Amino acid sequence: MTVPAEVPPVRAEVGLLALLQENGDLLLDEGLSVARELQLYRFALAEMRTKLAVLQDEITLSDDYNPIEHISARIKTPRSIAEKLRRRGHPLTLESMQANLDDLAGMRVICTFVSDVYRLLKVMDRHPDVAILTVKDYIAAPKPNGYRGLHAIVETPVHLAEASHPVRVEIQFRTIAMDFWASLEHKTYYKYDKTVPDALLRELTEAAEHAHELDLRMEAIHRQIRGGDDRAGGQ
Ligand code: GTP
Ligand code: MG
């Protein structure tokens, strides 16, 4: 009889173990708990995905309108965990990882319109199994480079056989236009290895403003089509 494939997710974390041991801060036992810990974040992502899918279906049915274009999720890679802890001068231990990193589990929720972002945040705030810990609203106050998006750190319980564990998840809400811009900006930084020419930076910032204008215009048109019906993604 073959054993069910429960091994791969754990094997994928061996990289973290190696990186952490390199630093001499972590013992094998602790390394194995890092793997277990990351499983917990994977479960938290699955939980949040389901919660958002339920909200999405509910709104789609009641309002005949879908506020979410798509959702993506990822677990931070072992290399990226180790790099961020080092960069911020934190020890490379399990406790440090749990205490200092809010984005071990990350989701991106791509909405149709800006008002959908605030609507979803409000609905999530009322959810008994979701606590919103912090919100960084880069839509109301964009970054100097033009970046827009709303980042929420939320906590949700993961119920395991023995106990329940509160787990933090970073959710980035963006519109399609914001996401389009952010992915091009990200690629630009990779391409120029962080030394992007000034003229290009200015162009990107300008493009971010155009993207925002487009967001506002599209939403205004959408409202007209709906005959001013405020349920159409109204805040
Ligand atoms: P991190 O170390 O990246 O977690 O920064 P932070 O804790 O100060 O959080 P912040 O809310 O500023 O950004 C978190 C994430 O948002 C980043 O990892 C990116 O995914 C995204 N982000 C923030 N700023 C930018 C930006 O200027 N451009 C792009 N493309 N993405 C950004
Ligand atoms: Mg962050």
mmCIF file of C-alpha atoms and ligand atoms in Angstrom:
data_model
loop_
_atom_site.group_PDB
_atom_site.id
_atom_site.type_symbol
_atom_site.label_atom_id
_atom_site.label_comp_id
_atom_site.label_asym_id
_atom_site.label_seq_id
_atom_site.Cartn_x
_atom_site.Cartn_y
_atom_site.Cartn_z
ATOM 1 C CA MET A 1 0.000 0.000 0.000
ATOM 2 C CA THR A 2 1.326 3.448 -0.847
ATOM 3 C CA VAL A 3 1.462 6.135 1.801
ATOM 4 C CA PRO A 4 -0.647 9.261 1.085
ATOM 5 C CA ALA A 5 1.390 12.226 -0.085
ATOM 6 C CA GLU A 6 1.619 14.208 3.159
ATOM 7 C CA VAL A 7 5.381 14.486 2.993
ATOM 8 C CA PRO A 8 6.045 17.101 0.247
ATOM 9 C CA PRO A 9 4.933 20.223 2.173
ATOM 10 C CA VAL A 10 7.262 19.303 5.030
ATOM 11 C CA ARG A 11 10.149 18.497 2.665
ATOM 12 C CA ALA A 12 9.703 21.907 1.053
ATOM 13 C CA GLU A 13 10.703 23.543 4.353
ATOM 14 C CA VAL A 14 14.042 21.732 4.567
ATOM 15 C CA GLY A 15 15.543 24.837 2.925
ATOM 16 C CA LEU A 16 14.660 26.907 5.965
ATOM 17 C CA LEU A 17 16.225 24.335 8.211
ATOM 18 C CA ALA A 18 19.463 24.472 6.233
ATOM 19 C CA LEU A 19 19.536 28.275 6.204
ATOM 20 C CA LEU A 20 18.792 28.511 9.880
ATOM 21 C CA GLN A 21 21.320 25.886 10.848
ATOM 22 C CA GLU A 22 23.910 27.704 8.806
ATOM 23 C CA ASN A 23 23.486 30.525 11.312
ATOM 24 C CA GLY A 24 23.774 28.066 14.179
ATOM 25 C CA ASP A 25 20.652 29.351 15.880
ATOM 26 C CA LEU A 26 18.365 26.434 15.376
ATOM 27 C CA LEU A 27 18.405 22.805 16.384
ATOM 28 C CA LEU A 28 16.915 20.013 14.317
ATOM 29 C CA ASP A 29 13.922 19.671 16.634
ATOM 30 C CA GLU A 30 13.142 23.330 16.318
ATOM 31 C CA GLY A 31 13.537 23.042 12.571
ATOM 32 C CA LEU A 32 10.854 20.427 12.488
ATOM 33 C CA SER A 33 8.539 22.711 14.425
ATOM 34 C CA VAL A 34 9.162 25.408 11.807
ATOM 35 C CA ALA A 35 7.799 22.973 9.227
ATOM 36 C CA ARG A 36 4.791 22.268 11.459
ATOM 37 C CA GLU A 37 4.295 25.985 12.026
ATOM 38 C CA LEU A 38 4.210 26.696 8.317
ATOM 39 C CA GLN A 39 1.568 23.980 7.916
ATOM 40 C CA LEU A 40 -0.550 26.000 10.315
ATOM 41 C CA TYR A 41 -0.193 29.067 8.051
ATOM 42 C CA ARG A 42 -1.204 26.922 5.081
ATOM 43 C CA PHE A 43 -4.374 25.893 6.941
ATOM 44 C CA ALA A 44 -5.048 29.546 7.803
ATOM 45 C CA LEU A 45 -4.856 30.455 4.096
ATOM 46 C CA ALA A 46 -7.323 27.685 3.264
ATOM 47 C CA GLU A 47 -9.672 28.986 5.989
ATOM 48 C CA MET A 48 -9.483 32.583 4.750
ATOM 49 C CA ARG A 49 -9.966 31.499 1.154
ATOM 50 C CA THR A 50 -13.161 29.674 2.110
ATOM 51 C CA LYS A 51 -14.450 32.612 4.142
ATOM 52 C CA LEU A 52 -13.849 34.994 1.239
ATOM 53 C CA ALA A 53 -15.430 32.574 -1.253
ATOM 54 C CA VAL A 54 -18.561 32.421 0.922
ATOM 55 C CA LEU A 55 -18.745 36.234 1.129
ATOM 56 C CA GLN A 56 -18.163 36.492 -2.603
ATOM 57 C CA ASP A 57 -20.960 34.031 -3.400
ATOM 58 C CA GLU A 58 -23.307 35.702 -0.954
ATOM 59 C CA ILE A 59 -22.763 39.171 -2.457
ATOM 60 C CA THR A 60 -22.956 37.806 -6.003
ATOM 61 C CA LEU A 61 -26.307 36.158 -5.240
ATOM 62 C CA SER A 62 -27.861 39.035 -3.323
ATOM 63 C CA ASP A 63 -26.580 41.910 -5.452
ATOM 64 C CA ASP A 64 -26.113 40.212 -8.823
ATOM 65 C CA TYR A 65 -22.622 41.620 -8.704
ATOM 66 C CA ASN A 66 -19.220 40.010 -8.089
ATOM 67 C CA PRO A 67 -16.837 42.174 -6.020
ATOM 68 C CA ILE A 68 -13.797 39.842 -6.349
ATOM 69 C CA GLU A 69 -11.937 39.280 -9.620
ATOM 70 C CA HIS A 70 -9.527 36.730 -8.226
ATOM 71 C CA ILE A 71 -7.601 35.650 -5.165
ATOM 72 C CA SER A 72 -4.049 34.380 -4.918
ATOM 73 C CA ALA A 73 -2.220 33.079 -1.891
ATOM 74 C CA ARG A 74 1.285 32.074 -0.962
ATOM 75 C CA ILE A 75 3.363 30.906 1.974
ATOM 76 C CA LYS A 76 6.565 32.887 2.373
ATOM 77 C CA THR A 77 9.482 30.829 1.126
ATOM 78 C CA PRO A 78 12.105 29.658 3.635
ATOM 79 C CA ARG A 79 14.761 31.760 1.888
ATOM 80 C CA SER A 80 12.615 34.871 2.038
ATOM 81 C CA ILE A 81 11.797 34.246 5.731
ATOM 82 C CA ALA A 82 15.474 33.943 6.582
ATOM 83 C CA GLU A 83 16.398 37.000 4.462
ATOM 84 C CA LYS A 84 13.758 39.216 6.069
ATOM 85 C CA LEU A 85 14.698 38.163 9.601
ATOM 86 C CA ARG A 86 18.380 38.846 8.849
ATOM 87 C CA ARG A 87 17.612 42.179 7.155
ATOM 88 C CA ARG A 88 15.678 43.365 10.182
ATOM 89 C CA GLY A 89 18.292 42.090 12.614
ATOM 90 C CA HIS A 90 16.048 39.481 14.236
ATOM 91 C CA PRO A 91 17.304 36.072 15.354
ATOM 92 C CA LEU A 92 16.593 33.166 13.026
ATOM 93 C CA THR A 93 14.456 31.165 15.394
ATOM 94 C CA LEU A 94 10.932 29.828 15.427
ATOM 95 C CA GLU A 95 9.806 32.317 18.105
ATOM 96 C CA SER A 96 11.359 35.195 16.212
ATOM 97 C CA MET A 97 9.681 34.123 12.965
ATOM 98 C CA GLN A 98 6.293 33.981 14.707
ATOM 99 C CA ALA A 99 6.743 37.241 16.580
ATOM 100 C CA ASN A 100 8.297 39.371 13.846
ATOM 101 C CA LEU A 101 6.778 38.312 10.539
ATOM 102 C CA ASP A 102 3.173 39.173 9.703
ATOM 103 C CA ASP A 103 3.337 37.978 6.123
ATOM 104 C CA LEU A 104 4.242 34.295 6.500
ATOM 105 C CA ALA A 105 0.799 33.658 5.037
ATOM 106 C CA GLY A 106 -0.125 36.176 2.346
ATOM 107 C CA MET A 107 -3.176 36.663 0.181
ATOM 108 C CA ARG A 108 -3.973 39.048 -2.610
ATOM 109 C CA VAL A 109 -7.616 39.839 -3.168
ATOM 110 C CA ILE A 110 -8.135 41.566 -6.500
ATOM 111 C CA CYS A 111 -11.344 43.554 -6.521
ATOM 112 C CA THR A 112 -13.253 45.121 -9.372
ATOM 113 C CA PHE A 113 -13.654 48.594 -7.897
ATOM 114 C CA VAL A 114 -12.118 50.644 -5.095
ATOM 115 C CA SER A 115 -15.374 50.594 -3.107
ATOM 116 C CA ASP A 116 -15.304 46.762 -3.145
ATOM 117 C CA VAL A 117 -12.073 46.864 -1.142
ATOM 118 C CA TYR A 118 -13.703 48.849 1.679
ATOM 119 C CA ARG A 119 -16.873 46.821 1.492
ATOM 120 C CA LEU A 120 -15.008 43.523 1.906
ATOM 121 C CA LEU A 121 -12.935 44.932 4.754
ATOM 122 C CA LYS A 122 -16.119 46.000 6.545
ATOM 123 C CA VAL A 123 -17.746 42.603 6.055
ATOM 124 C CA MET A 124 -14.617 40.810 7.273
ATOM 125 C CA ASP A 125 -14.516 43.053 10.328
ATOM 126 C CA ARG A 126 -17.946 41.727 11.308
ATOM 127 C CA HIS A 127 -16.877 38.100 10.836
ATOM 128 C CA PRO A 128 -16.742 36.341 14.215
ATOM 129 C CA ASP A 129 -13.692 34.277 13.201
ATOM 130 C CA VAL A 130 -11.657 37.139 11.761
ATOM 131 C CA ALA A 131 -9.934 39.815 13.823
ATOM 132 C CA ILE A 132 -8.456 42.709 11.901
ATOM 133 C CA LEU A 133 -5.212 43.591 13.679
ATOM 134 C CA THR A 134 -3.815 46.386 11.506
ATOM 135 C CA VAL A 135 -4.755 48.182 8.316
ATOM 136 C CA LYS A 136 -2.363 50.129 6.084
ATOM 137 C CA ASP A 137 -4.452 52.083 3.619
ATOM 138 C CA TYR A 138 -2.217 52.941 0.687
ATOM 139 C CA ILE A 139 -5.329 53.732 -1.357
ATOM 140 C CA ALA A 140 -6.270 56.731 0.763
ATOM 141 C CA ALA A 141 -2.564 57.589 1.202
ATOM 142 C CA PRO A 142 -0.534 56.141 -1.685
ATOM 143 C CA LYS A 143 3.224 55.563 -1.314
ATOM 144 C CA PRO A 144 5.454 58.294 -2.831
ATOM 145 C CA ASN A 145 6.144 56.060 -5.853
ATOM 146 C CA GLY A 146 2.389 55.861 -6.531
ATOM 147 C CA TYR A 147 1.743 52.391 -5.074
ATOM 148 C CA ARG A 148 -1.856 51.834 -4.052
ATOM 149 C CA GLY A 149 -3.445 48.966 -2.167
ATOM 150 C CA LEU A 150 -4.945 48.246 1.226
ATOM 151 C CA HIS A 151 -2.999 45.868 3.461
ATOM 152 C CA ALA A 152 -4.718 44.220 6.399
ATOM 153 C CA ILE A 153 -3.141 41.887 8.920
ATOM 154 C CA VAL A 154 -5.903 39.630 10.158
ATOM 155 C CA GLU A 155 -5.980 36.801 12.646
ATOM 156 C CA THR A 156 -8.094 33.707 12.255
ATOM 157 C CA PRO A 157 -8.284 30.576 14.399
ATOM 158 C CA VAL A 158 -7.146 27.265 12.952
ATOM 159 C CA HIS A 159 -8.878 24.398 14.740
ATOM 160 C CA LEU A 160 -6.674 21.324 14.959
ATOM 161 C CA ALA A 161 -7.541 18.032 16.630
ATOM 162 C CA GLU A 162 -5.832 18.961 19.909
ATOM 163 C CA ALA A 163 -6.272 22.724 20.099
ATOM 164 C CA SER A 164 -7.123 25.943 18.270
ATOM 165 C CA HIS A 165 -4.369 28.297 17.173
ATOM 166 C CA PRO A 166 -4.760 31.966 16.225
ATOM 167 C CA VAL A 167 -2.849 32.563 12.972
ATOM 168 C CA ARG A 168 -2.000 35.853 11.273
ATOM 169 C CA VAL A 169 -2.521 36.371 7.547
ATOM 170 C CA GLU A 170 -1.557 39.419 5.474
ATOM 171 C CA ILE A 171 -4.259 40.327 2.987
ATOM 172 C CA GLN A 172 -3.476 42.799 0.223
ATOM 173 C CA PHE A 173 -6.568 44.236 -1.413
ATOM 174 C CA ARG A 174 -6.048 45.828 -4.818
ATOM 175 C CA THR A 175 -8.158 46.717 -7.810
ATOM 176 C CA ILE A 176 -7.231 45.203 -11.190
ATOM 177 C CA ALA A 177 -5.639 48.534 -12.151
ATOM 178 C CA MET A 178 -3.599 48.722 -8.938
ATOM 179 C CA ASP A 179 -2.445 45.140 -9.416
ATOM 180 C CA PHE A 180 -1.513 45.785 -13.029
ATOM 181 C CA TRP A 181 0.621 48.735 -11.944
ATOM 182 C CA ALA A 182 2.237 46.945 -8.974
ATOM 183 C CA SER A 183 3.274 43.968 -11.064
ATOM 184 C CA LEU A 184 4.890 46.176 -13.725
ATOM 185 C CA GLU A 185 6.659 48.230 -11.065
ATOM 186 C CA HIS A 186 7.897 45.052 -9.391
ATOM 187 C CA LYS A 187 9.232 43.728 -12.705
ATOM 188 C CA THR A 188 10.969 47.046 -13.377
ATOM 189 C CA TYR A 189 12.841 46.794 -10.074
ATOM 190 C CA TYR A 190 13.975 43.287 -10.904
ATOM 191 C CA LYS A 191 15.090 44.249 -14.383
ATOM 192 C CA TYR A 192 17.168 47.247 -13.191
ATOM 193 C CA ASP A 193 18.322 45.527 -10.029
ATOM 194 C CA LYS A 194 16.832 48.334 -7.892
ATOM 195 C CA THR A 195 18.610 51.184 -9.732
ATOM 196 C CA VAL A 196 15.712 52.296 -11.928
ATOM 197 C CA PRO A 197 16.464 55.449 -14.012
ATOM 198 C CA ASP A 198 14.765 58.584 -12.631
ATOM 199 C CA ALA A 199 12.806 59.228 -15.821
ATOM 200 C CA LEU A 200 11.307 55.748 -15.640
ATOM 201 C CA LEU A 201 10.431 56.198 -11.976
ATOM 202 C CA ARG A 202 8.614 59.431 -12.829
ATOM 203 C CA GLU A 203 6.760 57.685 -15.622
ATOM 204 C CA LEU A 204 5.703 54.902 -13.287
ATOM 205 C CA THR A 205 4.426 57.358 -10.681
ATOM 206 C CA GLU A 206 2.493 59.164 -13.377
ATOM 207 C CA ALA A 207 1.073 55.873 -14.640
ATOM 208 C CA ALA A 208 -0.104 55.095 -11.079
ATOM 209 C CA GLU A 209 -2.136 58.313 -11.113
ATOM 210 C CA HIS A 210 -3.639 57.382 -14.493
ATOM 211 C CA ALA A 211 -4.511 53.940 -13.150
ATOM 212 C CA HIS A 212 -6.272 55.566 -10.207
ATOM 213 C CA GLU A 213 -8.181 57.931 -12.493
ATOM 214 C CA LEU A 214 -9.232 54.946 -14.568
ATOM 215 C CA ASP A 215 -10.453 53.183 -11.408
ATOM 216 C CA LEU A 216 -12.602 56.185 -10.506
ATOM 217 C CA ARG A 217 -13.999 56.601 -14.023
ATOM 218 C CA MET A 218 -14.814 52.925 -14.423
ATOM 219 C CA GLU A 219 -16.619 52.894 -11.103
ATOM 220 C CA ALA A 220 -18.593 56.023 -12.056
ATOM 221 C CA ILE A 221 -19.646 54.362 -15.341
ATOM 222 C CA HIS A 222 -20.560 51.191 -13.474
ATOM 223 C CA ARG A 223 -22.802 53.183 -11.140
ATOM 224 C CA GLN A 224 -24.502 54.848 -14.103
ATOM 225 C CA ILE A 225 -25.166 51.479 -15.718
ATOM 226 C CA ARG A 226 -26.678 50.268 -12.475
ATOM 227 C CA GLY A 227 -28.927 53.324 -12.485
ATOM 228 C CA GLY A 228 -27.327 54.816 -9.411
ATOM 229 C CA ASP A 229 -28.177 51.626 -7.516
ATOM 230 C CA ASP A 230 -25.980 51.915 -4.426
ATOM 231 C CA ARG A 231 -25.867 48.167 -3.921
ATOM 232 C CA ALA A 232 -23.523 47.981 -6.904
ATOM 233 C CA GLY A 233 -20.389 47.868 -4.811
ATOM 234 C CA GLY A 234 -21.474 50.845 -2.739
ATOM 235 C CA GLN A 235 -19.437 51.511 0.385
HETATM 236 P P1 GTP B 1 7.523 44.250 3.789
HETATM 237 O O1 GTP B 1 8.879 44.096 4.371
HETATM 238 O O2 GTP B 1 7.560 44.109 2.293
HETATM 239 O O3 GTP B 1 6.504 43.353 4.414
HETATM 240 O O4 GTP B 1 7.114 45.757 4.084
HETATM 241 P P2 GTP B 1 6.140 46.340 5.202
HETATM 242 O O5 GTP B 1 5.967 45.391 6.330
HETATM 243 O O6 GTP B 1 6.572 47.750 5.500
HETATM 244 O O7 GTP B 1 4.726 46.337 4.501
HETATM 245 P P3 GTP B 1 4.115 47.156 3.313
HETATM 246 O O8 GTP B 1 2.685 47.246 3.713
HETATM 247 O O9 GTP B 1 4.810 48.442 3.041
HETATM 248 O O10 GTP B 1 4.314 46.242 2.029
HETATM 249 C C1 GTP B 1 4.071 44.879 2.062
HETATM 250 C C2 GTP B 1 3.928 44.305 0.669
HETATM 251 O O11 GTP B 1 3.137 45.160 -0.161
HETATM 252 C C3 GTP B 1 5.189 44.116 -0.111
HETATM 253 O O12 GTP B 1 5.822 42.908 0.197
HETATM 254 C C4 GTP B 1 4.668 44.125 -1.562
HETATM 255 O O13 GTP B 1 4.054 42.892 -1.884
HETATM 256 C C5 GTP B 1 3.584 45.167 -1.487
HETATM 257 N N1 GTP B 1 4.133 46.507 -1.786
HETATM 258 C C6 GTP B 1 4.336 47.509 -0.922
HETATM 259 N N2 GTP B 1 4.846 48.576 -1.513
HETATM 260 C C7 GTP B 1 4.990 48.275 -2.819
HETATM 261 C C8 GTP B 1 5.485 48.990 -3.967
HETATM 262 O O14 GTP B 1 5.908 50.125 -3.904
HETATM 263 N N3 GTP B 1 5.457 48.321 -5.155
HETATM 264 C C9 GTP B 1 4.990 47.054 -5.292
HETATM 265 N N4 GTP B 1 5.010 46.485 -6.496
HETATM 266 N N5 GTP B 1 4.525 46.349 -4.225
HETATM 267 C C10 GTP B 1 4.531 46.949 -3.008
HETATM 268 MG MG MG B 2 4.778 43.258 5.447
#
